[in-house]
């Protein structure tokens, strides 16, 4: 109940917890208004390339999902400077916005000014956040089989190719790959809708 209380308080007050190295954070941001962040396959890939460039030296990444108008990441800070992490996110958003604005002939802000972050409390919460991030395309009726969605970390985690994601650490949190896969196939919609979905309040 204490965990739920703090989660609700963060949601109600738009509280932005400081980035501390020992914590996991669920990161979320979306496009302004009715705009989109990603229009083409190249847009998605370019954003992930930029994320790697700006963020890999300051955070470890455990899961992600990009959707047309928003994104989710699960990270832990590796830099002891909380301000640096926020500045790197800002640089990421500016860099990507400039490229997309040029490509599409648009002007102005692309991302909402303040990205949202929530501390992840405990192992159960962590597993549910990973699950929620991966099934987000299904939640938004964008893709019928989240396991084959091309712009999330699910296929990367169950795969064997090179990656900057903390694949082994994620699988270990679930006590093995088979448990990870089984956890994702079970219906947990009520859980992640109640506890984890904070995008509607952004």
GROMACS .gro file of N, CA and C in nm, residues 30-139:
model
  330
   30UNK      N    1   0.574   1.260  -2.477
   30UNK     CA    2   0.492   1.251  -2.597
   30UNK      C    3   0.501   1.380  -2.676
   31UNK      N    4   0.444   1.376  -2.796
   31UNK     CA    5   0.445   1.492  -2.883
   31UNK      C    6   0.347   1.597  -2.833
   32UNK      N    7   0.371   1.721  -2.870
   32UNK     CA    8   0.279   1.829  -2.835
   32UNK      C    9   0.151   1.814  -2.917
   33UNK      N   10   0.040   1.849  -2.856
   33UNK     CA   11  -0.087   1.849  -2.926
   33UNK      C   12  -0.119   1.715  -2.990
   34UNK      N   13  -0.160   1.721  -3.116
   34UNK     CA   14  -0.194   1.600  -3.191
   34UNK      C   15  -0.082   1.558  -3.285
   35UNK      N   16   0.035   1.616  -3.269
   35UNK     CA   17   0.149   1.582  -3.355
   35UNK      C   18   0.198   1.440  -3.328
   36UNK      N   19   0.279   1.391  -3.420
   36UNK     CA   20   0.346   1.263  -3.403
   36UNK      C   21   0.495   1.286  -3.386
   37UNK      N   22   0.559   1.190  -3.321
   37UNK     CA   23   0.705   1.191  -3.309
   37UNK      C   24   0.770   1.113  -3.422
   38UNK      N   25   0.700   1.009  -3.468
   38UNK     CA   26   0.758   0.918  -3.566
   38UNK      C   27   0.658   0.894  -3.678
   39UNK      N   28   0.707   0.907  -3.801
   39UNK     CA   29   0.623   0.886  -3.919
   39UNK      C   30   0.672   0.768  -4.003
   40UNK      N   31   0.800   0.744  -4.003
   40UNK     CA   32   0.859   0.641  -4.088
   40UNK      C   33   0.949   0.550  -4.006
   41UNK      N   34   0.983   0.438  -4.066
   41UNK     CA   35   1.078   0.346  -4.003
   41UNK      C   36   1.209   0.416  -3.974
   42UNK      N   37   1.252   0.503  -4.065
   42UNK     CA   38   1.377   0.576  -4.045
   42UNK      C   39   1.369   0.669  -3.925
   43UNK      N   40   1.251   0.728  -3.900
   43UNK     CA   41   1.235   0.815  -3.783
   43UNK      C   42   1.259   0.738  -3.654
   44UNK      N   43   1.199   0.621  -3.642
   44UNK     CA   44   1.217   0.540  -3.522
   44UNK      C   45   1.364   0.503  -3.502
   45UNK      N   46   1.426   0.458  -3.610
   45UNK     CA   47   1.566   0.416  -3.601
   45UNK      C   48   1.658   0.534  -3.569
   46UNK      N   49   1.627   0.649  -3.625
   46UNK     CA   50   1.710   0.768  -3.601
   46UNK      C   51   1.699   0.811  -3.454
   47UNK      N   52   1.578   0.805  -3.399
   47UNK     CA   53   1.561   0.842  -3.258
   47UNK      C   54   1.640   0.748  -3.168
   48UNK      N   55   1.633   0.618  -3.195
   48UNK     CA   56   1.707   0.523  -3.113
   48UNK      C   57   1.858   0.544  -3.126
   49UNK      N   58   1.902   0.581  -3.245
   49UNK     CA   59   2.044   0.612  -3.265
   49UNK      C   60   2.083   0.734  -3.182
   50UNK      N   61   1.997   0.836  -3.183
   50UNK     CA   62   2.024   0.956  -3.104
   50UNK      C   63   2.018   0.926  -2.955
   51UNK      N   64   1.923   0.842  -2.915
   51UNK     CA   65   1.915   0.804  -2.774
   51UNK      C   66   2.045   0.740  -2.730
   52UNK      N   67   2.094   0.648  -2.811
   52UNK     CA   68   2.221   0.582  -2.778
   52UNK      C   69   2.334   0.683  -2.767
   53UNK      N   70   2.339   0.778  -2.859
   53UNK     CA   71   2.446   0.877  -2.861
   53UNK      C   72   2.444   0.966  -2.737
   54UNK      N   73   2.326   1.013  -2.700
   54UNK     CA   74   2.317   1.109  -2.590
   54UNK      C   75   2.307   1.044  -2.452
   55UNK      N   76   2.252   0.923  -2.445
   55UNK     CA   77   2.215   0.869  -2.314
   55UNK      C   78   2.301   0.753  -2.266
   56UNK      N   79   2.367   0.682  -2.355
   56UNK     CA   80   2.436   0.560  -2.313
   56UNK      C   81   2.549   0.583  -2.213
   57UNK      N   82   2.602   0.704  -2.209
   57UNK     CA   83   2.709   0.734  -2.113
   57UNK      C   84   2.657   0.777  -1.976
   58UNK      N   85   2.526   0.798  -1.965
   58UNK     CA   86   2.471   0.847  -1.839
   58UNK      C   87   2.362   0.756  -1.780
   59UNK      N   88   2.311   0.662  -1.859
   59UNK     CA   89   2.209   0.569  -1.807
   59UNK      C   90   2.233   0.430  -1.863
   60UNK      N   91   2.183   0.330  -1.792
   60UNK     CA   92   2.167   0.195  -1.846
   60UNK      C   93   2.021   0.179  -1.884
   61UNK      N   94   1.996   0.115  -1.998
   61UNK     CA   95   1.861   0.100  -2.049
   61UNK      C   96   1.817  -0.045  -2.040
   62UNK      N   97   1.699  -0.067  -1.983
   62UNK     CA   98   1.648  -0.202  -1.960
   62UNK      C   99   1.530  -0.236  -2.051
   63UNK      N  100   1.454  -0.139  -2.092
   63UNK     CA  101   1.340  -0.165  -2.179
   63UNK      C  102   1.298  -0.034  -2.245
   64UNK      N  103   1.233  -0.047  -2.361
   64UNK     CA  104   1.181   0.073  -2.427
   64UNK      C  105   1.068   0.035  -2.521
   65UNK      N  106   0.990   0.133  -2.557
   65UNK     CA  107   0.890   0.119  -2.663
   65UNK      C  108   0.864   0.256  -2.722
   66UNK      N  109   0.871   0.264  -2.855
   66UNK     CA  110   0.839   0.387  -2.926
   66UNK      C  111   0.708   0.368  -3.000
   67UNK      N  112   0.615   0.462  -2.982
   67UNK     CA  113   0.489   0.461  -3.054
   67UNK      C  114   0.477   0.592  -3.131
   68UNK      N  115   0.383   0.603  -3.225
   68UNK     CA  116   0.383   0.721  -3.313
   68UNK      C  117   0.388   0.854  -3.241
   69UNK      N  118   0.320   0.867  -3.126
   69UNK     CA  119   0.316   0.999  -3.061
   69UNK      C  120   0.377   1.002  -2.920
   70UNK      N  121   0.438   0.892  -2.876
   70UNK     CA  122   0.500   0.893  -2.744
   70UNK      C  123   0.600   0.778  -2.731
   71UNK      N  124   0.671   0.777  -2.618
   71UNK     CA  125   0.767   0.669  -2.594
   71UNK      C  126   0.777   0.638  -2.446
   72UNK      N  127   0.830   0.520  -2.416
   72UNK     CA  128   0.858   0.475  -2.280
   72UNK      C  129   0.999   0.417  -2.275
   73UNK      N  130   1.070   0.445  -2.166
   73UNK     CA  131   1.199   0.382  -2.138
   73UNK      C  132   1.204   0.342  -1.991
   74UNK      N  133   1.274   0.234  -1.963
   74UNK     CA  134   1.307   0.196  -1.826
   74UNK      C  135   1.459   0.205  -1.814
   75UNK      N  136   1.506   0.291  -1.724
   75UNK     CA  137   1.649   0.318  -1.714
   75UNK      C  138   1.695   0.317  -1.569
   76UNK      N  139   1.826   0.307  -1.552
   76UNK     CA  140   1.891   0.340  -1.425
   76UNK      C  141   2.005   0.436  -1.456
   77UNK      N  142   2.021   0.542  -1.378
   77UNK     CA  143   2.132   0.636  -1.400
   77UNK      C  144   2.266   0.570  -1.369
   78UNK      N  145   2.366   0.604  -1.448
   78UNK     CA  146   2.504   0.564  -1.419
   78UNK      C  147   2.590   0.685  -1.387
   79UNK      N  148   2.540   0.803  -1.417
   79UNK     CA  149   2.611   0.927  -1.385
   79UNK      C  150   2.563   0.979  -1.250
   80UNK      N  151   2.654   1.029  -1.170
   80UNK     CA  152   2.620   1.079  -1.037
   80UNK      C  153   2.573   1.224  -1.038
   81UNK      N  154   2.549   1.277  -1.155
   81UNK     CA  155   2.504   1.415  -1.170
   81UNK      C  156   2.361   1.415  -1.222
   82UNK      N  157   2.259   1.428  -1.134
   82UNK     CA  158   2.120   1.425  -1.179
   82UNK      C  159   2.090   1.530  -1.285
   83UNK      N  160   2.153   1.647  -1.273
   83UNK     CA  161   2.129   1.751  -1.371
   83UNK      C  162   2.180   1.715  -1.508
   84UNK      N  163   2.289   1.639  -1.514
   84UNK     CA  164   2.345   1.598  -1.642
   84UNK      C  165   2.248   1.507  -1.717
   85UNK      N  166   2.184   1.417  -1.646
   85UNK     CA  167   2.089   1.326  -1.712
   85UNK      C  168   1.973   1.404  -1.772
   86UNK      N  169   1.919   1.498  -1.698
   86UNK     CA  170   1.810   1.581  -1.751
   86UNK      C  171   1.856   1.662  -1.871
   87UNK      N  172   1.979   1.715  -1.863
   87UNK     CA  173   2.031   1.792  -1.976
   87UNK      C  174   2.051   1.705  -2.099
   88UNK      N  175   2.093   1.582  -2.078
   88UNK     CA  176   2.112   1.492  -2.192
   88UNK      C  177   1.979   1.458  -2.258
   89UNK      N  178   1.876   1.437  -2.177
   89UNK     CA  179   1.743   1.416  -2.235
   89UNK      C  180   1.701   1.538  -2.316
   90UNK      N  181   1.725   1.657  -2.264
   90UNK     CA  182   1.690   1.779  -2.335
   90UNK      C  183   1.764   1.787  -2.468
   91UNK      N  184   1.894   1.754  -2.466
   91UNK     CA  185   1.972   1.755  -2.590
   91UNK      C  186   1.918   1.654  -2.691
   92UNK      N  187   1.880   1.538  -2.641
   92UNK     CA  188   1.820   1.437  -2.727
   92UNK      C  189   1.695   1.491  -2.795
   93UNK      N  190   1.606   1.550  -2.717
   93UNK     CA  191   1.480   1.601  -2.772
   93UNK      C  192   1.505   1.713  -2.873
   94UNK      N  193   1.598   1.803  -2.842
   94UNK     CA  194   1.627   1.913  -2.934
   94UNK      C  195   1.686   1.861  -3.064
   95UNK      N  196   1.782   1.770  -3.053
   95UNK     CA  197   1.847   1.717  -3.171
   95UNK      C  198   1.748   1.645  -3.262
   96UNK      N  199   1.665   1.560  -3.204
   96UNK     CA  200   1.567   1.487  -3.286
   96UNK      C  201   1.463   1.583  -3.343
   97UNK      N  202   1.418   1.679  -3.263
   97UNK     CA  203   1.317   1.775  -3.310
   97UNK      C  204   1.367   1.854  -3.429
   98UNK      N  205   1.491   1.898  -3.424
   98UNK     CA  206   1.548   1.975  -3.535
   98UNK      C  207   1.550   1.892  -3.663
   99UNK      N  208   1.587   1.766  -3.651
   99UNK     CA  209   1.592   1.679  -3.769
   99UNK      C  210   1.453   1.654  -3.826
  100UNK      N  211   1.356   1.625  -3.738
  100UNK     CA  212   1.221   1.596  -3.788
  100UNK      C  213   1.155   1.722  -3.842
  101UNK      N  214   1.176   1.836  -3.776
  101UNK     CA  215   1.120   1.961  -3.825
  101UNK      C  216   1.171   1.993  -3.965
  102UNK      N  217   1.299   1.971  -3.986
  102UNK     CA  218   1.358   1.996  -4.118
  102UNK      C  219   1.300   1.901  -4.221
  103UNK      N  220   1.285   1.775  -4.184
  103UNK     CA  221   1.233   1.675  -4.276
  103UNK      C  222   1.089   1.704  -4.315
  104UNK      N  223   1.009   1.750  -4.220
  104UNK     CA  224   0.865   1.765  -4.243
  104UNK      C  225   0.822   1.909  -4.264
  105UNK      N  226   0.918   2.001  -4.264
  105UNK     CA  227   0.885   2.141  -4.287
  105UNK      C  228   0.800   2.201  -4.179
  106UNK      N  229   0.822   2.161  -4.055
  106UNK     CA  230   0.745   2.214  -3.944
  106UNK      C  231   0.835   2.300  -3.856
  107UNK      N  232   0.773   2.376  -3.765
  107UNK     CA  233   0.848   2.462  -3.674
  107UNK      C  234   0.797   2.442  -3.532
  108UNK      N  235   0.879   2.482  -3.436
  108UNK     CA  236   0.835   2.481  -3.297
  108UNK      C  237   0.868   2.353  -3.225
  109UNK      N  238   0.819   2.347  -3.101
  109UNK     CA  239   0.845   2.232  -3.015
  109UNK      C  240   0.779   2.107  -3.069
  110UNK      N  241   0.847   1.997  -3.056
  110UNK     CA  242   0.792   1.868  -3.096
  110UNK      C  243   0.750   1.788  -2.973
  111UNK      N  244   0.834   1.787  -2.870
  111UNK     CA  245   0.807   1.714  -2.747
  111UNK      C  246   0.742   1.805  -2.643
  112UNK      N  247   0.664   1.745  -2.555
  112UNK     CA  248   0.618   1.821  -2.439
  112UNK      C  249   0.738   1.866  -2.358
  113UNK      N  250   0.727   1.982  -2.298
  113UNK     CA  251   0.842   2.046  -2.233
  113UNK      C  252   0.902   1.960  -2.123
  114UNK      N  253   0.819   1.908  -2.036
  114UNK     CA  254   0.868   1.831  -1.921
  114UNK      C  255   0.838   1.683  -1.940
  115UNK      N  256   0.943   1.604  -1.962
  115UNK     CA  257   0.922   1.460  -1.970
  115UNK      C  258   0.891   1.407  -1.830
  116UNK      N  259   0.815   1.298  -1.825
  116UNK     CA  260   0.773   1.242  -1.697
  116UNK      C  261   0.863   1.128  -1.656
  117UNK      N  262   0.882   1.113  -1.527
  117UNK     CA  263   0.958   1.001  -1.474
  117UNK      C  264   0.898   0.958  -1.341
  118UNK      N  265   0.901   0.827  -1.319
  118UNK     CA  266   0.851   0.769  -1.195
  118UNK      C  267   0.951   0.667  -1.145
  119UNK      N  268   0.975   0.672  -1.016
  119UNK     CA  269   1.062   0.572  -0.954
  119UNK      C  270   0.991   0.437  -0.953
  120UNK      N  271   1.064   0.333  -0.983
  120UNK     CA  272   1.011   0.197  -0.978
  120UNK      C  273   1.040   0.137  -0.841
  121UNK      N  274   0.935   0.090  -0.773
  121UNK     CA  275   0.947   0.040  -0.636
  121UNK      C  276   0.943  -0.112  -0.634
  122UNK      N  277   1.055  -0.177  -0.612
  122UNK     CA  278   1.056  -0.320  -0.588
  122UNK      C  279   1.050  -0.406  -0.713
  123UNK      N  280   1.072  -0.536  -0.692
  123UNK     CA  281   1.082  -0.630  -0.804
  123UNK      C  282   0.950  -0.649  -0.877
  124UNK      N  283   0.839  -0.658  -0.805
  124UNK     CA  284   0.710  -0.678  -0.872
  124UNK      C  285   0.676  -0.558  -0.959
  125UNK      N  286   0.697  -0.439  -0.905
  125UNK     CA  287   0.671  -0.318  -0.983
  125UNK      C  288   0.760  -0.315  -1.107
  126UNK      N  289   0.887  -0.351  -1.091
  126UNK     CA  290   0.980  -0.352  -1.204
  126UNK      C  291   0.931  -0.445  -1.314
  127UNK      N  292   0.890  -0.564  -1.279
  127UNK     CA  293   0.841  -0.660  -1.379
  127UNK      C  294   0.717  -0.607  -1.449
  128UNK      N  295   0.628  -0.546  -1.373
  128UNK     CA  296   0.506  -0.493  -1.434
  128UNK      C  297   0.535  -0.375  -1.526
  129UNK      N  298   0.635  -0.294  -1.493
  129UNK     CA  299   0.672  -0.184  -1.581
  129UNK      C  300   0.729  -0.238  -1.712
  130UNK      N  301   0.817  -0.336  -1.703
  130UNK     CA  302   0.872  -0.398  -1.824
  130UNK      C  303   0.759  -0.453  -1.911
  131UNK      N  304   0.666  -0.524  -1.848
  131UNK     CA  305   0.552  -0.580  -1.920
  131UNK      C  306   0.468  -0.469  -1.983
  132UNK      N  307   0.437  -0.367  -1.906
  132UNK     CA  308   0.354  -0.257  -1.957
  132UNK      C  309   0.419  -0.189  -2.076
  133UNK      N  310   0.549  -0.164  -2.068
  133UNK     CA  311   0.620  -0.100  -2.178
  133UNK      C  312   0.611  -0.185  -2.304
  134UNK      N  313   0.629  -0.315  -2.290
  134UNK     CA  314   0.630  -0.402  -2.407
  134UNK      C  315   0.492  -0.422  -2.469
  135UNK      N  316   0.387  -0.420  -2.387
  135UNK     CA  317   0.253  -0.441  -2.443
  135UNK      C  318   0.186  -0.310  -2.481
  136UNK      N  319   0.256  -0.198  -2.471
  136UNK     CA  320   0.197  -0.068  -2.503
  136UNK      C  321   0.138  -0.061  -2.644
  137UNK      N  322   0.200  -0.120  -2.745
  137UNK     CA  323   0.138  -0.117  -2.879
  137UNK      C  324   0.002  -0.184  -2.881
  138UNK      N  325  -0.016  -0.289  -2.801
  138UNK     CA  326  -0.145  -0.355  -2.790
  138UNK      C  327  -0.243  -0.268  -2.714
  139UNK      N  328  -0.197  -0.205  -2.608
  139UNK     CA  329  -0.280  -0.116  -2.527
  139UNK      C  330  -0.340  -0.004  -2.612
   0.00000   0.00000   0.00000
